[in-house]
XYZ file of C-alpha atoms in Angstrom:
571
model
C 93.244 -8.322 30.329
C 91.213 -9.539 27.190
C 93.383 -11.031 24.496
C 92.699 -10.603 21.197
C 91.547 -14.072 20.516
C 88.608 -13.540 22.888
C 87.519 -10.611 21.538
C 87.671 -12.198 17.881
C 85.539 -14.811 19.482
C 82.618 -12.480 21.165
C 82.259 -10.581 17.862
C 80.754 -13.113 15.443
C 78.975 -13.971 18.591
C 77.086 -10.523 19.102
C 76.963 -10.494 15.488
C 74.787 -13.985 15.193
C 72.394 -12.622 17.968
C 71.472 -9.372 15.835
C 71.072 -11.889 12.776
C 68.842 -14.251 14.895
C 66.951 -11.490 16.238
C 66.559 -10.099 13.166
C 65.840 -13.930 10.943
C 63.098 -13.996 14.219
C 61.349 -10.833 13.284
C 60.969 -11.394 9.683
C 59.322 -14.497 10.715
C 57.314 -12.865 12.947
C 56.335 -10.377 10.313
C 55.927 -13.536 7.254
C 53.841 -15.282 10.057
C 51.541 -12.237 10.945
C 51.040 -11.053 7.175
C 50.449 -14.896 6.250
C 47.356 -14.665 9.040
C 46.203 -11.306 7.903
C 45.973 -13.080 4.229
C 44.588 -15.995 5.872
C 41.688 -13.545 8.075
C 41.423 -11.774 5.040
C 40.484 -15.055 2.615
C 38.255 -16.161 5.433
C 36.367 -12.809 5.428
C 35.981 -12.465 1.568
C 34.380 -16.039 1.848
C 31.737 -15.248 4.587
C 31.536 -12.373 2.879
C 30.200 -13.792 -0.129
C 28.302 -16.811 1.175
C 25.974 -14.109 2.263
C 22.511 -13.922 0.331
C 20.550 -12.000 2.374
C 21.594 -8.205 1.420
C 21.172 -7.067 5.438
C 22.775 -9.967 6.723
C 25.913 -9.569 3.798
C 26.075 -5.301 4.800
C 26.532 -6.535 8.441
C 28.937 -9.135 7.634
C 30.921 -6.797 5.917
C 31.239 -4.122 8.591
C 32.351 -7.071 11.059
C 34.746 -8.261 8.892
C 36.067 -5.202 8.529
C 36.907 -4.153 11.846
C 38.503 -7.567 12.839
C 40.895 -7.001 9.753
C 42.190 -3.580 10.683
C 41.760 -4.149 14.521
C 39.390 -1.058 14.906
C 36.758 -0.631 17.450
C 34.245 1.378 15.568
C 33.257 0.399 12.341
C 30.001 1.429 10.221
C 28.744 0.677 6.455
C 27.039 3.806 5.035
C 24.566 2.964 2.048
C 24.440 6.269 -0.685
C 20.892 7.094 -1.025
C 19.194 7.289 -4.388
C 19.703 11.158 -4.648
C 23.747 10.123 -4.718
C 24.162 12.759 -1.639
C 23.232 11.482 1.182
C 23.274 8.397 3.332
C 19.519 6.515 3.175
C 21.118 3.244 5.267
C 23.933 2.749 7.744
C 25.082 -0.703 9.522
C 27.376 0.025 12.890
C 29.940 -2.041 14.870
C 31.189 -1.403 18.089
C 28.357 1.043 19.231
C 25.550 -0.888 21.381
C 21.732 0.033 20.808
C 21.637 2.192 24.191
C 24.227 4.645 22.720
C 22.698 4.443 19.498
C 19.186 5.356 21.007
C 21.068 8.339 23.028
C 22.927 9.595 19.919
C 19.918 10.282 18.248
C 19.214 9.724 14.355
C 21.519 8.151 11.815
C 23.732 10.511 9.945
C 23.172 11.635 6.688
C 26.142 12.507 5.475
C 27.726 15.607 6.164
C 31.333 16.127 7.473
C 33.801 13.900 7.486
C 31.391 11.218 6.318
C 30.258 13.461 3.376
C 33.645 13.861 2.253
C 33.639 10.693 1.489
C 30.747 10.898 -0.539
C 32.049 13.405 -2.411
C 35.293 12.519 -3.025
C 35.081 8.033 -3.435
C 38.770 7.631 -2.440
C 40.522 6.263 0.473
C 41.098 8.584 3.717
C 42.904 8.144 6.638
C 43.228 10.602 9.257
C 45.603 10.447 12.313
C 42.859 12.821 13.744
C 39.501 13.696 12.721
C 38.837 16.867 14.486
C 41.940 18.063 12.277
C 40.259 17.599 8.874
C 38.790 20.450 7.062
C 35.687 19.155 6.650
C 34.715 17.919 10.487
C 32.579 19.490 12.287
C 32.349 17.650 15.343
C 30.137 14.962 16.791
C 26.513 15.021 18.639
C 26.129 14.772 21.923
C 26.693 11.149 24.111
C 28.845 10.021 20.914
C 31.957 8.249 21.880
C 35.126 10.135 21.148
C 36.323 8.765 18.083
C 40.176 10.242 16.578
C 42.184 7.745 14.121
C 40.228 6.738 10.687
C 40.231 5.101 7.875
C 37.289 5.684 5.136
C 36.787 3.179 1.832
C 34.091 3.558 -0.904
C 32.658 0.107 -1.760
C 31.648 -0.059 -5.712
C 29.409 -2.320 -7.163
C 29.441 -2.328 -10.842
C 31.407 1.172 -11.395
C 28.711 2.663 -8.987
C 29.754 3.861 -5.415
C 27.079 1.500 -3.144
C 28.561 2.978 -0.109
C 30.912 3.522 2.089
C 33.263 1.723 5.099
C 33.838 3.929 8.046
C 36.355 2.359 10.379
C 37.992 4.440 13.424
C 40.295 3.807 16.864
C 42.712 1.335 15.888
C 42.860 -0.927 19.039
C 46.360 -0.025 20.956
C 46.702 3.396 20.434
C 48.486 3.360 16.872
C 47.828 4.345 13.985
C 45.672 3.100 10.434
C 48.848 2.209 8.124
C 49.132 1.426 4.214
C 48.622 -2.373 4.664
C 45.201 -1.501 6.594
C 44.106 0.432 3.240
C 45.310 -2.316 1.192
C 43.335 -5.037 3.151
C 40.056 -2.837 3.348
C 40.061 -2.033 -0.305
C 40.609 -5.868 -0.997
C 37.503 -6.399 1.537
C 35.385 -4.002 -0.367
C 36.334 -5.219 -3.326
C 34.699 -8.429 -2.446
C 32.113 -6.734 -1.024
C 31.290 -5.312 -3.918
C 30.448 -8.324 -5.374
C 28.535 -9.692 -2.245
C 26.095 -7.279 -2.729
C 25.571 -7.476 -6.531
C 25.168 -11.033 -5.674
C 22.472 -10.249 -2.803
C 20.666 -7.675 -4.910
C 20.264 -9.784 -7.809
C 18.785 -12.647 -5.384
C 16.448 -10.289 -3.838
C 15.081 -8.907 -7.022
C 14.715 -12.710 -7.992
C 12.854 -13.343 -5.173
C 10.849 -10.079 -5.308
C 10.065 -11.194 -9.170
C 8.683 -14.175 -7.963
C 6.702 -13.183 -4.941
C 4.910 -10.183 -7.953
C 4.483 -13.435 -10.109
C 2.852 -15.573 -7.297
C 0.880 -12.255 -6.196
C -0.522 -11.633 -10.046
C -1.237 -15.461 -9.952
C -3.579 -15.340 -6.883
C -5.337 -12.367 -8.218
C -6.056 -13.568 -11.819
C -7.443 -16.990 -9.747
C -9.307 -14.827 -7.604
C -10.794 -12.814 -10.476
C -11.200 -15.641 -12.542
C -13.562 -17.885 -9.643
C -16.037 -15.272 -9.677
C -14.839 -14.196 -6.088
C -16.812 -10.752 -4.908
C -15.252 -7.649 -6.272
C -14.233 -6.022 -3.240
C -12.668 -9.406 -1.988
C -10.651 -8.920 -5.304
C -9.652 -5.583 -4.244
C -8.739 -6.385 -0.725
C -6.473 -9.086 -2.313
C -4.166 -6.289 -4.751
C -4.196 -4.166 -1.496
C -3.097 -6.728 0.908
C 0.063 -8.367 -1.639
C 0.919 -4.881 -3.003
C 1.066 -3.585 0.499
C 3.755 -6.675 2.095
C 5.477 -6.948 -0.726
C 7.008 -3.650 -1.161
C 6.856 -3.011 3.152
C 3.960 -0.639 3.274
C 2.197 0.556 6.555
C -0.725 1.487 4.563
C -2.508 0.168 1.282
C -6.072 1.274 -0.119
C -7.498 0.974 -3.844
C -10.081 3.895 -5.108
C -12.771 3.102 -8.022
C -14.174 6.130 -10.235
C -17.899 7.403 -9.062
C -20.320 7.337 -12.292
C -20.729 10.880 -13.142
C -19.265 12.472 -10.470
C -15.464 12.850 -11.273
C -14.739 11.490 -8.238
C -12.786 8.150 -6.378
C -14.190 6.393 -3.779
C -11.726 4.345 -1.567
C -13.557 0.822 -1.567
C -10.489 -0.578 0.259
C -7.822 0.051 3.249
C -5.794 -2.222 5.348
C -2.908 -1.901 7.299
C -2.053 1.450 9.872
C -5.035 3.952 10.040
C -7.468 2.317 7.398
C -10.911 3.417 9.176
C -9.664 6.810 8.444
C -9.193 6.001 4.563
C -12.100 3.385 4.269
C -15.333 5.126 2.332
C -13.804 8.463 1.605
C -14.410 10.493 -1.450
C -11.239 11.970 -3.010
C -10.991 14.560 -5.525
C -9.029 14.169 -8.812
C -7.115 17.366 -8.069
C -6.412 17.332 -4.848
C -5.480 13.699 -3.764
C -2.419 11.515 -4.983
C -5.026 8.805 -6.406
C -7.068 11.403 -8.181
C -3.386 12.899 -9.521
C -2.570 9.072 -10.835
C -5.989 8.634 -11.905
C -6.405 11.866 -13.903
C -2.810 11.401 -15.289
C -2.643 7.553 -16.167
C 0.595 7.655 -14.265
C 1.783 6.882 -11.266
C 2.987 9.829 -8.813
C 4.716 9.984 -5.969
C 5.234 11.869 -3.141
C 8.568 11.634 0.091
C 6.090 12.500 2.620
C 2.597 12.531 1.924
C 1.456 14.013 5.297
C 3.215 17.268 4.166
C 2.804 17.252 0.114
C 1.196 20.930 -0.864
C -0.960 18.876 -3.517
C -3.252 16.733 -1.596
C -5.738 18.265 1.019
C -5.109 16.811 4.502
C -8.900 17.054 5.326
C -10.193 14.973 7.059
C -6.628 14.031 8.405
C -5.494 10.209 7.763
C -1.915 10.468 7.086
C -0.335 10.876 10.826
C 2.403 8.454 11.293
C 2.907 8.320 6.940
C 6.233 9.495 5.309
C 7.166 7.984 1.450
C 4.163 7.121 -1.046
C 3.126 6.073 -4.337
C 0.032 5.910 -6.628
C -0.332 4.414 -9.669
C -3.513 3.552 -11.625
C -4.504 0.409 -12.630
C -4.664 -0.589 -16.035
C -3.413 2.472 -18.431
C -5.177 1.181 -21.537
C -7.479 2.921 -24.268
C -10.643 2.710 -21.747
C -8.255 4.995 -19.245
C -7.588 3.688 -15.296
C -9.692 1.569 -13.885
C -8.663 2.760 -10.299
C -5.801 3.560 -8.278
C -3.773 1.682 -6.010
C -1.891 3.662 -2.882
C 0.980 2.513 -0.977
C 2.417 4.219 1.844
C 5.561 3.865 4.287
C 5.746 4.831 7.884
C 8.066 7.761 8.441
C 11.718 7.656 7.783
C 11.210 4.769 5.583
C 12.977 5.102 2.269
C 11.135 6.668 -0.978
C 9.615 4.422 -3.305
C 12.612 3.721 -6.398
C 11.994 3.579 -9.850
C 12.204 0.008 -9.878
C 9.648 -0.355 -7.319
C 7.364 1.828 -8.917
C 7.794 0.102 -12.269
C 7.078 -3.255 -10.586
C 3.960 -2.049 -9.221
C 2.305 -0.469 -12.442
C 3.001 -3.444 -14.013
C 1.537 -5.591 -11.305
C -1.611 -3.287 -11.328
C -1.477 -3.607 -15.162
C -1.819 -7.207 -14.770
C -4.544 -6.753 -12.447
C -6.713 -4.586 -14.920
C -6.228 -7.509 -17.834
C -7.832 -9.574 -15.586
C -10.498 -7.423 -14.144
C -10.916 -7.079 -17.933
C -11.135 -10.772 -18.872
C -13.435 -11.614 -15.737
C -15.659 -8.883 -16.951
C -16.529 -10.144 -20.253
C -16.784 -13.640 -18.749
C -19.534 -12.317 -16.887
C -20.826 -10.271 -19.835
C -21.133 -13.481 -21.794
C -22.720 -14.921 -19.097
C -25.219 -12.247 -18.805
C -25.875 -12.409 -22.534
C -26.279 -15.894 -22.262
C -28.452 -15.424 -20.158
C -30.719 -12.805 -21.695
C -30.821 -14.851 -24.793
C -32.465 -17.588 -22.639
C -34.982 -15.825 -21.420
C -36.002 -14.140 -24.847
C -35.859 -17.964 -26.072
C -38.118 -18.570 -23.153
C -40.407 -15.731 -23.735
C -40.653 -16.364 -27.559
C -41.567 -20.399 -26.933
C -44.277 -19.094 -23.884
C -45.535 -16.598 -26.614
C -45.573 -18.664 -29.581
C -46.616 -22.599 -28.016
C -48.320 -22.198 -24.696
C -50.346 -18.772 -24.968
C -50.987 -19.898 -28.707
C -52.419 -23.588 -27.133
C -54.516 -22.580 -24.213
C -55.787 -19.893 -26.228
C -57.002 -22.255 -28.625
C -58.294 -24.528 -26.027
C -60.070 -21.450 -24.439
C -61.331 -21.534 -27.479
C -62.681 -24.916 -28.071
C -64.221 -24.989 -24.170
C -66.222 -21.827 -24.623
C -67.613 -23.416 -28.132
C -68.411 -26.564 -26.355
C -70.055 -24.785 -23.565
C -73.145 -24.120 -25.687
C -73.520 -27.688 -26.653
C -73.676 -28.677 -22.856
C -77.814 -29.092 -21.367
C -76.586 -29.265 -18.121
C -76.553 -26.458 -15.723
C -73.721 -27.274 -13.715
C -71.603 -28.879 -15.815
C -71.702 -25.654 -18.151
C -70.765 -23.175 -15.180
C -67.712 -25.429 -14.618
C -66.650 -25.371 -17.741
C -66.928 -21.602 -17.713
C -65.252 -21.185 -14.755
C -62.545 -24.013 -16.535
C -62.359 -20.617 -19.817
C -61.966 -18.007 -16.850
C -58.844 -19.770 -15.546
C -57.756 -20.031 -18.527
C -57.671 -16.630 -19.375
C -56.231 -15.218 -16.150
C -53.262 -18.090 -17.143
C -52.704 -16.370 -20.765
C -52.800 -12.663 -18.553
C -50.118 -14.564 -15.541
C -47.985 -16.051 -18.558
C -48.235 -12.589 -20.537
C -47.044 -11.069 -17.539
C -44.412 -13.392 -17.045
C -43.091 -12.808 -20.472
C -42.492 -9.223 -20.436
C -40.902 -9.631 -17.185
C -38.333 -11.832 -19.348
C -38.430 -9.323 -21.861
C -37.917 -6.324 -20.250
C -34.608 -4.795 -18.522
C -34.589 -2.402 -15.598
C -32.861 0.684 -16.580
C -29.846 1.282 -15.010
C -30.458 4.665 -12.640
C -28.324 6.151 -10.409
C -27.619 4.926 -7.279
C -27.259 5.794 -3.899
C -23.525 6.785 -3.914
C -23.489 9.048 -7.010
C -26.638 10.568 -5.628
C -24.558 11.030 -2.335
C -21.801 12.822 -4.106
C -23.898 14.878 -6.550
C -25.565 16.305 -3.629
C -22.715 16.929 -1.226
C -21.394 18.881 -4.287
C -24.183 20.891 -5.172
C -24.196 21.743 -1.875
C -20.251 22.977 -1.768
C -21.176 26.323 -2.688
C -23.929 27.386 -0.372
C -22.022 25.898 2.486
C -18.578 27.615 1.294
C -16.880 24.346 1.408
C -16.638 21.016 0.481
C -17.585 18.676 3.023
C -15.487 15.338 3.543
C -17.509 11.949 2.438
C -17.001 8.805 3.217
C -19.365 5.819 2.068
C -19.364 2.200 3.097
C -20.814 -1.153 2.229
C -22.860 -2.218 -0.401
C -25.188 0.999 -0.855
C -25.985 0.197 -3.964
C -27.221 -2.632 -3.976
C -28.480 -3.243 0.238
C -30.069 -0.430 -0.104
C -33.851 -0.103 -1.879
C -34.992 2.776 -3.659
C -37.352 4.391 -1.231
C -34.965 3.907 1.558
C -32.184 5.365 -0.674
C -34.804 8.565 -1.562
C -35.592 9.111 2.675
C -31.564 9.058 3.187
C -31.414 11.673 0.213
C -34.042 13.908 1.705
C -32.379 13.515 5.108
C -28.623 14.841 3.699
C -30.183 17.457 1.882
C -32.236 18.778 5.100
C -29.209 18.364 7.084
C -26.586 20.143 4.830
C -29.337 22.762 4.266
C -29.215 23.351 8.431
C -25.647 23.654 8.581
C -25.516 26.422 5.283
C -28.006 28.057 7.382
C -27.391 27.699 11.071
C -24.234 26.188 12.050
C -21.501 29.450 11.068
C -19.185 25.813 10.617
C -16.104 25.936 8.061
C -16.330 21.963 8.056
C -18.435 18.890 8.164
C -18.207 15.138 7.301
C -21.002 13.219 5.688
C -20.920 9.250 6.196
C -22.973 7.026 4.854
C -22.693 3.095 5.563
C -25.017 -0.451 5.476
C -23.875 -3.386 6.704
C -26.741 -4.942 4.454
C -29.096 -4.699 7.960
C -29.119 -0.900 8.617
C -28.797 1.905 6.989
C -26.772 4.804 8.470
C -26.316 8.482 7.543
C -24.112 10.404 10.046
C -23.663 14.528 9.531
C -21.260 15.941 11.487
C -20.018 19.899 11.489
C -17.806 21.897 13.818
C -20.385 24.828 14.313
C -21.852 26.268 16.940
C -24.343 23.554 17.908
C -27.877 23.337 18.260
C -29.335 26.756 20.246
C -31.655 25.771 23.305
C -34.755 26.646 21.964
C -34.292 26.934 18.411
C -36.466 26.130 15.307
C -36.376 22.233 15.181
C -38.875 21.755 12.570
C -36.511 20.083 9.989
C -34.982 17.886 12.554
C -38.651 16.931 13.265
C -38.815 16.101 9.737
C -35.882 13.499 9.633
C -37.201 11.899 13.276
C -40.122 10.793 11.765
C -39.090 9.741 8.328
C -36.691 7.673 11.073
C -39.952 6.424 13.242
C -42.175 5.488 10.220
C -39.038 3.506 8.609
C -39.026 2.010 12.111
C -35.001 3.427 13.152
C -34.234 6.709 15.040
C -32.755 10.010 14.838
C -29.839 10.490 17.628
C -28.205 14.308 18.375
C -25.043 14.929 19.743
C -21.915 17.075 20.810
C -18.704 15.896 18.972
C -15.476 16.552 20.773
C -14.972 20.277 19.900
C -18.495 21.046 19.730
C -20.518 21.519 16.644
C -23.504 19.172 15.871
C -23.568 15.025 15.156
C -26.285 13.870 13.577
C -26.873 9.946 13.414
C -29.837 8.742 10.993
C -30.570 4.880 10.717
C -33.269 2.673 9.354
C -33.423 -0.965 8.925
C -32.181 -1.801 5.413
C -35.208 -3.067 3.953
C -39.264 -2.512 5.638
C -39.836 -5.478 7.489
């Protein structure tokens, strides 16, 4: 039997164990919150060491799921509209599920709740929430969450996703706290990273405006000029495509002189409209427009097609100044690429704007060059008119006088012969001088001749044919070649208005300073066996006597291809 001191004795004993145990769990507790502090300090550092804005969003959705021990996590980026999600960074998903899921989400359900509402949730199941839906198909089954909206400067950025708590359990009050603190820092992370990448964007513009205005400024070609605002605008801002267009004397049209990047053949040459093409809509409106997917915009024709593959664009004119546009620079994304911003749009007008000033100042360099010019040769010209003609005019003069004084027979036809040469000098040097004098007028060349006729021809055909034109026509290209490639496009549009029953046709012309080449093409019925071919008789021997060829085919489809090419210039 137990005496009473015993039991007095076990007592405190039992007592001291529950107080141990208890002193032991409190430590356990001060320990783990001191290395959730500690995890969470080392996270809000790597956090913000990050520059790079993709490299700080991933950092942030890593950091995040080692805080709250989840196994999913995801960063959602709010698109510009302020509905939807235009970005999202996952954790805990690999790139095989992701490619089996299917596309991002946008930014309905529970993820648009969020959106909506920019306060913390957590769910102890998601299915249970009003506003879930469900998930797609091979997702991974997904039930605990926690959701927090990451602000940067008063503006919701985006949003954290996290779900599954590792164990089984369940997203508690300290989880919030920490993942608030985290996007708190966050927060600042990215204003930090956006503000560097705007630097950096500011300075790759700067460098970009630089190289032009050094470009224009060497006398470099024009179209290596263009090829140069194409090429920066177009890796700069992460286009697929880039072109420039240049206004057609007296047609009202733009012809694309340049096109790099995906698809360019299919832009290179062409003839745009002002009303029905994004360049002629910024070109006509001295703005730049913009369109979220340009292969399906209602205001631009898709004929020919050359937007497969495109999604976002922008055009926007450069130079805006009393003289109006002096062309039009187009950028386009691939599909599912963001829209062009505000920003980026106001970047780029004022990049082209810079690009016009110094078109502009390279222009009247080489105006006061050209004057300079011109006023030497009238200086030349005025000193052959008024010293030399005057001098061997008046030793013409003196020789023919003498002549009659001279007895001897040769000696007098020599000296004759010595006033002849004379005289066909003063003609060579007259000559010569109104050559200086005089200015060839400025007519129209072969492109706006192109054009004008392709538009006169519009309504006979009952459509406007595509055009595309490429090289140096203008100037590789002589005068009576130029007037045998007119008479060749007229005959050939004429056939098609008459014979083909087509509803569409493509006219390109091209030089590559060698050849000249004129290629009509239609979708009509074809050449009939046996058929008048007395115009296409015509154009084969304009080709033979110009010493090229005439070549017929069958483009895939059918309808009629007709190929016309001459050597450049008569040998």
């Amino acid at each position: 039997m137990e005496t009473p001191g015993e039991a007095r004795v076990r007592l405190p004993q039992l007592r001291l164990d529950e107080l141990l145990e208890e002193l032991q769990s409190r430590l356990d507790a001060a320990r783990g919150t001191r290395d959730r502090v500690h995890s969470l300090l080392e996270a809000v550092l790597s956090v913000g060491r990050e520059l790079d804005l993709e490299q700080a969003l991933r950092r942030i959705v890593e950091a995040a799921a080692v805080l709250v021990d989840a196994e999913y996590a995801a960063l959602g980026v709010i698109g510009p509209d302020g509905s939807r999600l235009s970005a999202f960074h996952t954790v805990g998903v690999s790139e095989e599920q992701i490619a089996r899921i299917g596309p991002y989400p946008e930014g309905h359900g529970i993820l648009g709740e969020l959106i909506r509402h920019p306060e913390p949730l957590r769910l102890a199941k998601i299915s249970e929430h009003a506003a879930s839906y469900g998930f797609p198909a091979h997702h991974p089954p997904m039930n605990t969450f926690l959701g927090v909206p990451i602000r940067v400067r008063d503006q919701v950025f985006g949003n954290l996703y996290l779900t599954e708590k590792r164990g089984g359990g369940q997203f508690d009050e300290e989880d919030v706290s920490v993942t608030l603190t985290l996007a708190v820092a966050a927060g600042v992370a990215i204003d930090n990273a956006r503000l560097y990448e705007e630097s950096r964007l500011r300075e790759r513009w700067l460098r970009a405006n630089a190289e032009v205005t050094h470009s224009l400024m060497s006398g470099d070609e024009r179209t290596e000029v263009l090829a140069l605002i194409a090429e920066r605008a177009g890796e700069i801002t992460g286009s697929a495509l880039a072109a420039v267009a240049l206004p057609m004397e007296d047609t009202g049209s733009l012809a694309v002189e340049i096109a790099v990047g995906m698809d360019a053949e299919s832009h290179r040459g062409l003839v745009l409209a002002m009303d029905k093409s994004l360049m002629g809509l910024a070109f006509s409106g001295a703005a730049p427009v913009t369109s979220t997917d340009v292969g399906q915009d209602e205001r631009i024709s898709l004929e020919p097609p050359r937007f497969g593959g495109l999604g976002p664009a922008v055009a926007v004119p450069i130079g805006t100044g009393d003289a109006g546009p002096r062309g039009v620079v187009l950028l386009a994304r691939k599909v599912g690429r963001p829209v062009f911003s505000a920003t980026e749009t106001e970047t780029l007008q004022s990049f082209a704007g810079q690009a016009a000033v110094a078109m502009e100042l390279a222009e009247r360099r080489k105006d006061a060059e050209a004057v300079a010019v011109l006023t030497d040769r009238d200086r030349i010209a005025r000193d052959l008119h008024d010293l030399a003609i005057q001098r061997l005019f008046a030793t013409g003069m003196t020789l023919q006088s003498a002549g009659r004084f001279i007895e001897h027979e040769e000696a007098a036809e020599r000296v004759a012969r010595a006033v002849d040469d004379l005289d066909e000098t003063i003609k060579i040097i007259r000559s010569t001088i109104f050559g200086l004098r005089t200015r060839e007028g400025a007519g129209a060349g072969l492109r706006a001749r192109v054009v004008r006729a392709v538009g006169e021809a519009a309504p006979i055909l009952g459509f406007a044919p595509s055009v595309r034109m490429e090289g140096l026509l203008d100037t590789d290209v002589p005068k009576d070649i130029a007037d045998h490639v007119m008479a060749v496009l007229s005959e050939a549009l004429t056939n098609i208005a008459r014979h083909a029953q087509a509803n569409r046709a493509d006219v390109l012309v091209a030089t590559d300073g060698r050849e000249v080449r004129l290629s009509v093409t239609d979708n009509g019925v074809g050449i009939p066996a046996g058929g008048r071919r007395s115009g296409l008789g015509n154009m084969a021997e304009r080709a033979e006597q110009l010493g090229g060829r005439l070549e017929l085919g069958e483009p895939e489809g059918g309808g009629t291809a007709l190929v016309w090419r001459v050597p450049a210039r008569r040998s």
